[in-house]
Amino acid sequence: MKEEVIREPLWKIRLRLWMRSFKQNWELFREKKLALFGLGVIIFFAIFGALYPMYPVLMKNIFWKDQEDMFSAMKPYDPIIGYDPFIPGHPSPPSPRHPLGTDPLGRDILSQLMYSTPREFTLGITAALITVVIGTMIGASSAYFGGVVDTFFMRLADIVMLFPTLALLMVLSAFIELDLLKLALILGFISGFGSITIVLKAQALTVKVRPFIEAAKSAGGSDMYIIFKHIIPNILPLSFLYMMFGVTSAIFSEAVLSFFGLVNVRMSWGIMIHTAESQGYLGGEFIGKFWWLWLPAGASITLLCSAFYFLGRGLEEIVNPRLRKR
Amino acid sequence: MEILSVKDLKMYYKTKLGYVKAVDGISFTLDEGESMGIVGESGCGKTSVSMTILRLLPENAEFMGGKVLFNLDGKTVDLVSLPESEMRRYRWKGISMIFQAAMNSLNPVYKVGDQIIEAMLNHNPKLSMDDAKKKVAELFELVGLDPRRMDQYPHQYSGGMKQRAIIAMALSCDPKIIIADEPTTALDVIVQDKILREMKKIQEKLNMSMIYISHDIAVIAEVSDKIAVMYAGKFVELADSITIFKKPMHPYTYGLMHAFPSVTGERKELTTIPGEPINLLNPPKGCRFAPRCPKADERCFSEDPEYVEVEKGHFVACHHPLEVGEVINFGE
Amino acid sequence: MGNEKTILKIEGLRKLFPAERRLFRKVRKFVHAVDGVSYEIREGESLALVGESGCGKTTTGKILVGLYEPTDGTVVMDGRDVTPFLFESYGKAENYIRRVYIDKFKNGGNGNHIGNFEEYKKIFKDKFNGNEREFVKYILKDRKKEMKNLRKKVQMIFQDPYESLNPRMTIFDTISEPLNIHNIGNLKEREEMVAELLDAVGLTPPETFMFRFPHELSGGQRQRVAIARALILKPRFIVADEPTSMLDVSIRTGIMKLMLKLADEYNMSYLYITHDLAVARYMSNRIAVMYLGKIVEMGDIEEVLKNPAHPYSKALLDAVPVPDPEVKREEPNISGSVAKPINPPARCRFYDRCPYRMERCKKDPHPQLREIAPEHHVACYLFEK
């Protein structure tokens, strides 16, 4: 049979197969209301953050038409150095000029919120990505090789899990300037060697004993070939799921550190709350009176974190057929 | 005396895509002390038949009609229409079951004897502990286990011994009927042989009725008085075991008989039934074996063959039943 | 018969698994999974390896395809010792060469069962003047390549068709995987080879199967895919580990016939591992019955099934259910049950369960296989005078 059997290029077929499985999984995913909500929230925040550059322009055209010089001098919608001189006292409650009010230093809360959003995403996703890449590789190789490799990484995971990460970060912040990227790297590395390796190793062990691994071995596949071609693709869905949870924990950690003022970040949701706290607006009766200082940032942290978490839980049911209700 | 009579039993599983017709109009009768074998391939619904009789069904199972008449001490009840609380009395005491891969169903953290005692006390709370222990010891003797092993844990048992313990458990409430679903599938031949002999002996001794379910026609042939061949949710043929081997009338039965290699006699060519079993989800009209049958004609694809008694005790559902001695060729 | 070329010869193969885990101390308890097994397989022939679970039949097969390293013994393929290439590490391969060759060269041991023993001896003496290190280096110089070559020649078909295909790979990727590993052909040639094989194993038309995933195939179809994968490197020899035991009857015969047909077309030999004597009889010309790591009886399959000599083979044969309700079988004459062979005593492995055991069986070591009839070997003292 010399005629051509496959009439299309291979990549086209693969793309179609991929699209098909995506569609099938989407059907399953659509039934999970909470996960859809999570996805919706994530998309909302993504758009919200992307719109940031337009916000000052819009405000300028509405409220600052006659004071162009003043606008460019004071930059009233800059999240870090902005100041609105036309408001009698700061912090000011929400008003048409400042939809979410201003902070004690006279900066616009909404612009702070929008400015921080893409940075939260970057931090969360970078940290989670690093975690998952490390966790997957270590999980797969300690399952596959066993022995000394396994023992070493598992004990390391025990140590990392027992270690108070937050305390470590606090100490670290005294030595190095923790900017967003460094923080993402550190968070990613620490959790990458932690519990995720144990979970992914357990999964990889179930893959390792299946005969298709032996089939690949008897065909002459090298250790690396088997790990990358057979074991990792089969634990990748679980890794992806853990990435979602990783995003949640990274954003949380950043918020906590920022709140204590330990991170060298100019603006973030955590910093917003930190500002309110350090100026004394979170104490006693003030907490209710100056709600716009902490509520937008606090709500955003909660919402985005739970959104990734819900998304993860929804994916979990797709990844793990045993959880499917049928 | 007839002890169980199943009439036109139907049970479908409801799925998103439609009904899976796992049990689709099954009828048979079972006499006291008789043993029947149900043979069929995986997915043909043979396990679902036993689950329907015992009403141990998952949530998405829907009962679609038929009767299961069970005769206990001269009283006949329809198990299908009983309320669940009543049904519980008939399970284990009336009909008990040895599940597929049952040896893995022993709980590893309890002593084997205690697990059997618990099953007994569940169905007969008045039983005293001493009597229960005595009974378990008797049961152990009966199935060929050392009664001293009562106080051991499942991991101290070999595969064959676990299977014996499971049989003892099934016998613990003096059932009238035992349904054994693939009782020896995971066991080695020598152990399988011993277990089957044991079960046969016990059945004769206690005058019980048995329903064996298996994919292995050789196992079924050894232990059954009559054999039902099941294909795609229906019985296609039912007859006493000698008749069904001597003159099979359904082409599927014929194909099965000739698909098994044998260790004795001439080395014969084996039959291959072409194709694959049909999907029980929304099966097409007509005979379900028709797509794989060399004798199928238009009628077979449009009209469902009726399950009729062609001679006493020999039922078959086929438009073109085989003549005695007819040879059919399934092709390559 | 008997004149065909021997393509595979196994001599004294042993595999011990540690039966305990000890930290920093030497393991002392071993499961003797395969304990001194020897047989040969001739070209185009199929040898059935039969026994109950735990008898070591699968382990034997897995050693041949390089999934386990042998503890001891020699594997000769096409007259050439390939054992050094079954070891993962250089050190173990070196140990083997020292044990089997160099020690014997020096102390004058016998190695005539190995086809190239004399040749190696000459090389050792003349070319290297007895320089051990250089000699080992010479034999192992293309170790990686030899290992790959060996893998090409011997392939395996696994028992469970549901587990032996990677669920995330398409059928095309699965079958062409060995080509990928061995860097054979370009994409187009691979496509053609896969299509041809799919055709050969009865999955037609090939293009409808190529880009499906395993879960979209039935059990029988999957096993056909597994067979195609084993065939794509055109091996000389296939280890088939119960390839039909998980399949339904009506599908099973199709697979068995296919395997027989392919053996003929591709001129391959099988080591057919099974627990089912009837299947063994259908698939093979010769049979070896294994019990706890030892071959107890071996020979032409019709001869062995007609006149089983070893008490264990007899019991095994008697226990096979017969699909005929009119036949009443004898009860197999055997007592007890199989125990794990952890550091077993030297006497006959079957001693504890044997109905015919004698005083001699208790004291003497496990009996050797000896010929009791043409093409019929038994390891039992009942047949020794």
mmCIF file with all atom_site columns, N, CA and C in Angstrom, chain B residues 218-245:
data_model
loop_
_atom_site.group_PDB
_atom_site.id
_atom_site.type_symbol
_atom_site.label_atom_id
_atom_site.label_alt_id
_atom_site.label_comp_id
_atom_site.label_asym_id
_atom_site.label_entity_id
_atom_site.label_seq_id
_atom_site.pdbx_PDB_ins_code
_atom_site.Cartn_x
_atom_site.Cartn_y
_atom_site.Cartn_z
_atom_site.occupancy
_atom_site.B_iso_or_equiv
_atom_site.pdbx_formal_charge
_atom_site.auth_seq_id
_atom_site.auth_comp_id
_atom_site.auth_asym_id
_atom_site.auth_atom_id
_atom_site.pdbx_PDB_model_num
ATOM 1  N N  . ALA B 1 218 ? -16.464 -23.775 30.057 1.00 0.00 ? 218 ALA B N  1
ATOM 2  C CA . ALA B 1 218 ? -15.985 -25.042 30.599 1.00 0.00 ? 218 ALA B CA 1
ATOM 3  C C  . ALA B 1 218 ? -16.325 -25.154 32.085 1.00 0.00 ? 218 ALA B C  1
ATOM 4  N N  . VAL B 1 219 ? -16.140 -24.057 32.820 1.00 0.00 ? 219 VAL B N  1
ATOM 5  C CA . VAL B 1 219 ? -16.485 -24.053 34.241 1.00 0.00 ? 219 VAL B CA 1
ATOM 6  C C  . VAL B 1 219 ? -17.977 -24.288 34.415 1.00 0.00 ? 219 VAL B C  1
ATOM 7  N N  . ILE B 1 220 ? -18.769 -23.574 33.610 1.00 0.00 ? 220 ILE B N  1
ATOM 8  C CA . ILE B 1 220 ? -20.217 -23.706 33.682 1.00 0.00 ? 220 ILE B CA 1
ATOM 9  C C  . ILE B 1 220 ? -20.631 -25.150 33.370 1.00 0.00 ? 220 ILE B C  1
ATOM 10 N N  . ALA B 1 221 ? -19.992 -25.731 32.374 1.00 0.00 ? 221 ALA B N  1
ATOM 11 C CA . ALA B 1 221 ? -20.358 -27.088 31.971 1.00 0.00 ? 221 ALA B CA 1
ATOM 12 C C  . ALA B 1 221 ? -20.123 -28.080 33.105 1.00 0.00 ? 221 ALA B C  1
ATOM 13 N N  . GLU B 1 222 ? -19.108 -27.822 33.912 1.00 0.00 ? 222 GLU B N  1
ATOM 14 C CA . GLU B 1 222 ? -18.771 -28.771 34.969 1.00 0.00 ? 222 GLU B CA 1
ATOM 15 C C  . GLU B 1 222 ? -19.760 -28.763 36.112 1.00 0.00 ? 222 GLU B C  1
ATOM 16 N N  . VAL B 1 223 ? -20.371 -27.614 36.394 1.00 0.00 ? 223 VAL B N  1
ATOM 17 C CA . VAL B 1 223 ? -21.146 -27.512 37.621 1.00 0.00 ? 223 VAL B CA 1
ATOM 18 C C  . VAL B 1 223 ? -22.648 -27.362 37.419 1.00 0.00 ? 223 VAL B C  1
ATOM 19 N N  . SER B 1 224 ? -23.098 -27.154 36.181 1.00 0.00 ? 224 SER B N  1
ATOM 20 C CA . SER B 1 224 ? -24.510 -26.797 36.004 1.00 0.00 ? 224 SER B CA 1
ATOM 21 C C  . SER B 1 224 ? -25.342 -27.936 35.449 1.00 0.00 ? 224 SER B C  1
ATOM 22 N N  . ASP B 1 225 ? -26.605 -27.992 35.925 1.00 0.00 ? 225 ASP B N  1
ATOM 23 C CA . ASP B 1 225 ? -27.560 -28.935 35.341 1.00 0.00 ? 225 ASP B CA 1
ATOM 24 C C  . ASP B 1 225 ? -28.132 -28.371 34.055 1.00 0.00 ? 225 ASP B C  1
ATOM 25 N N  . LYS B 1 226 ? -28.390 -27.056 34.090 1.00 0.00 ? 226 LYS B N  1
ATOM 26 C CA . LYS B 1 226 ? -28.826 -26.441 32.839 1.00 0.00 ? 226 LYS B CA 1
ATOM 27 C C  . LYS B 1 226 ? -28.071 -25.134 32.617 1.00 0.00 ? 226 LYS B C  1
ATOM 28 N N  . ILE B 1 227 ? -28.006 -24.752 31.361 1.00 0.00 ? 227 ILE B N  1
ATOM 29 C CA . ILE B 1 227 ? -27.156 -23.624 30.991 1.00 0.00 ? 227 ILE B CA 1
ATOM 30 C C  . ILE B 1 227 ? -27.955 -22.616 30.170 1.00 0.00 ? 227 ILE B C  1
ATOM 31 N N  . ALA B 1 228 ? -27.826 -21.342 30.551 1.00 0.00 ? 228 ALA B N  1
ATOM 32 C CA . ALA B 1 228 ? -28.404 -20.276 29.746 1.00 0.00 ? 228 ALA B CA 1
ATOM 33 C C  . ALA B 1 228 ? -27.270 -19.515 29.089 1.00 0.00 ? 228 ALA B C  1
ATOM 34 N N  . VAL B 1 229 ? -27.407 -19.254 27.806 1.00 0.00 ? 229 VAL B N  1
ATOM 35 C CA . VAL B 1 229 ? -26.401 -18.469 27.100 1.00 0.00 ? 229 VAL B CA 1
ATOM 36 C C  . VAL B 1 229 ? -26.962 -17.068 26.915 1.00 0.00 ? 229 VAL B C  1
ATOM 37 N N  . MET B 1 230 ? -26.211 -16.083 27.388 1.00 0.00 ? 230 MET B N  1
ATOM 38 C CA . MET B 1 230 ? -26.717 -14.725 27.350 1.00 0.00 ? 230 MET B CA 1
ATOM 39 C C  . MET B 1 230 ? -25.922 -13.906 26.351 1.00 0.00 ? 230 MET B C  1
ATOM 40 N N  . TYR B 1 231 ? -26.617 -13.103 25.581 1.00 0.00 ? 231 TYR B N  1
ATOM 41 C CA . TYR B 1 231 ? -25.931 -12.219 24.647 1.00 0.00 ? 231 TYR B CA 1
ATOM 42 C C  . TYR B 1 231 ? -26.660 -10.885 24.620 1.00 0.00 ? 231 TYR B C  1
ATOM 43 N N  . ALA B 1 232 ? -25.940 -9.827  24.886 1.00 0.00 ? 232 ALA B N  1
ATOM 44 C CA . ALA B 1 232 ? -26.464 -8.459  24.781 1.00 0.00 ? 232 ALA B CA 1
ATOM 45 C C  . ALA B 1 232 ? -27.795 -8.285  25.501 1.00 0.00 ? 232 ALA B C  1
ATOM 46 N N  . GLY B 1 233 ? -27.832 -8.660  26.771 1.00 0.00 ? 233 GLY B N  1
ATOM 47 C CA . GLY B 1 233 ? -29.002 -8.383  27.596 1.00 0.00 ? 233 GLY B CA 1
ATOM 48 C C  . GLY B 1 233 ? -30.133 -9.380  27.487 1.00 0.00 ? 233 GLY B C  1
ATOM 49 N N  . LYS B 1 234 ? -29.979 -10.396 26.660 1.00 0.00 ? 234 LYS B N  1
ATOM 50 C CA . LYS B 1 234 ? -31.047 -11.371 26.505 1.00 0.00 ? 234 LYS B CA 1
ATOM 51 C C  . LYS B 1 234 ? -30.499 -12.790 26.602 1.00 0.00 ? 234 LYS B C  1
ATOM 52 N N  . PHE B 1 235 ? -31.353 -13.712 27.022 1.00 0.00 ? 235 PHE B N  1
ATOM 53 C CA . PHE B 1 235 ? -31.003 -15.123 26.893 1.00 0.00 ? 235 PHE B CA 1
ATOM 54 C C  . PHE B 1 235 ? -31.249 -15.517 25.447 1.00 0.00 ? 235 PHE B C  1
ATOM 55 N N  . VAL B 1 236 ? -30.256 -16.083 24.795 1.00 0.00 ? 236 VAL B N  1
ATOM 56 C CA . VAL B 1 236 ? -30.493 -16.532 23.427 1.00 0.00 ? 236 VAL B CA 1
ATOM 57 C C  . VAL B 1 236 ? -30.813 -18.023 23.392 1.00 0.00 ? 236 VAL B C  1
ATOM 58 N N  . GLU B 1 237 ? -30.349 -18.736 24.419 1.00 0.00 ? 237 GLU B N  1
ATOM 59 C CA . GLU B 1 237 ? -30.654 -20.162 24.453 1.00 0.00 ? 237 GLU B CA 1
ATOM 60 C C  . GLU B 1 237 ? -30.573 -20.660 25.890 1.00 0.00 ? 237 GLU B C  1
ATOM 61 N N  . LEU B 1 238 ? -31.463 -21.609 26.205 1.00 0.00 ? 238 LEU B N  1
ATOM 62 C CA . LEU B 1 238 ? -31.455 -22.209 27.538 1.00 0.00 ? 238 LEU B CA 1
ATOM 63 C C  . LEU B 1 238 ? -31.845 -23.663 27.396 1.00 0.00 ? 238 LEU B C  1
ATOM 64 N N  . ALA B 1 239 ? -31.027 -24.551 27.951 1.00 0.00 ? 239 ALA B N  1
ATOM 65 C CA . ALA B 1 239 ? -31.356 -25.973 27.886 1.00 0.00 ? 239 ALA B CA 1
ATOM 66 C C  . ALA B 1 239 ? -30.551 -26.694 28.942 1.00 0.00 ? 239 ALA B C  1
ATOM 67 N N  . ASP B 1 240 ? -30.873 -27.964 29.171 1.00 0.00 ? 240 ASP B N  1
ATOM 68 C CA . ASP B 1 240 ? -30.040 -28.704 30.112 1.00 0.00 ? 240 ASP B CA 1
ATOM 69 C C  . ASP B 1 240 ? -28.665 -28.874 29.478 1.00 0.00 ? 240 ASP B C  1
ATOM 70 N N  . SER B 1 241 ? -27.661 -29.049 30.326 1.00 0.00 ? 241 SER B N  1
ATOM 71 C CA . SER B 1 241 ? -26.293 -28.841 29.845 1.00 0.00 ? 241 SER B CA 1
ATOM 72 C C  . SER B 1 241 ? -25.893 -29.844 28.771 1.00 0.00 ? 241 SER B C  1
ATOM 73 N N  . ILE B 1 242 ? -26.404 -31.071 28.852 1.00 0.00 ? 242 ILE B N  1
ATOM 74 C CA . ILE B 1 242 ? -25.999 -32.031 27.829 1.00 0.00 ? 242 ILE B CA 1
ATOM 75 C C  . ILE B 1 242 ? -26.608 -31.661 26.482 1.00 0.00 ? 242 ILE B C  1
ATOM 76 N N  . THR B 1 243 ? -27.888 -31.282 26.504 1.00 0.00 ? 243 THR B N  1
ATOM 77 C CA . THR B 1 243 ? -28.547 -30.897 25.257 1.00 0.00 ? 243 THR B CA 1
ATOM 78 C C  . THR B 1 243 ? -27.848 -29.724 24.589 1.00 0.00 ? 243 THR B C  1
ATOM 79 N N  . ILE B 1 244 ? -27.525 -28.733 25.418 1.00 0.00 ? 244 ILE B N  1
ATOM 80 C CA . ILE B 1 244 ? -26.979 -27.524 24.805 1.00 0.00 ? 244 ILE B CA 1
ATOM 81 C C  . ILE B 1 244 ? -25.610 -27.792 24.176 1.00 0.00 ? 244 ILE B C  1
ATOM 82 N N  . PHE B 1 245 ? -24.875 -28.745 24.724 1.00 0.00 ? 245 PHE B N  1
ATOM 83 C CA . PHE B 1 245 ? -23.587 -29.079 24.110 1.00 0.00 ? 245 PHE B CA 1
ATOM 84 C C  . PHE B 1 245 ? -23.772 -29.998 22.910 1.00 0.00 ? 245 PHE B C  1
#
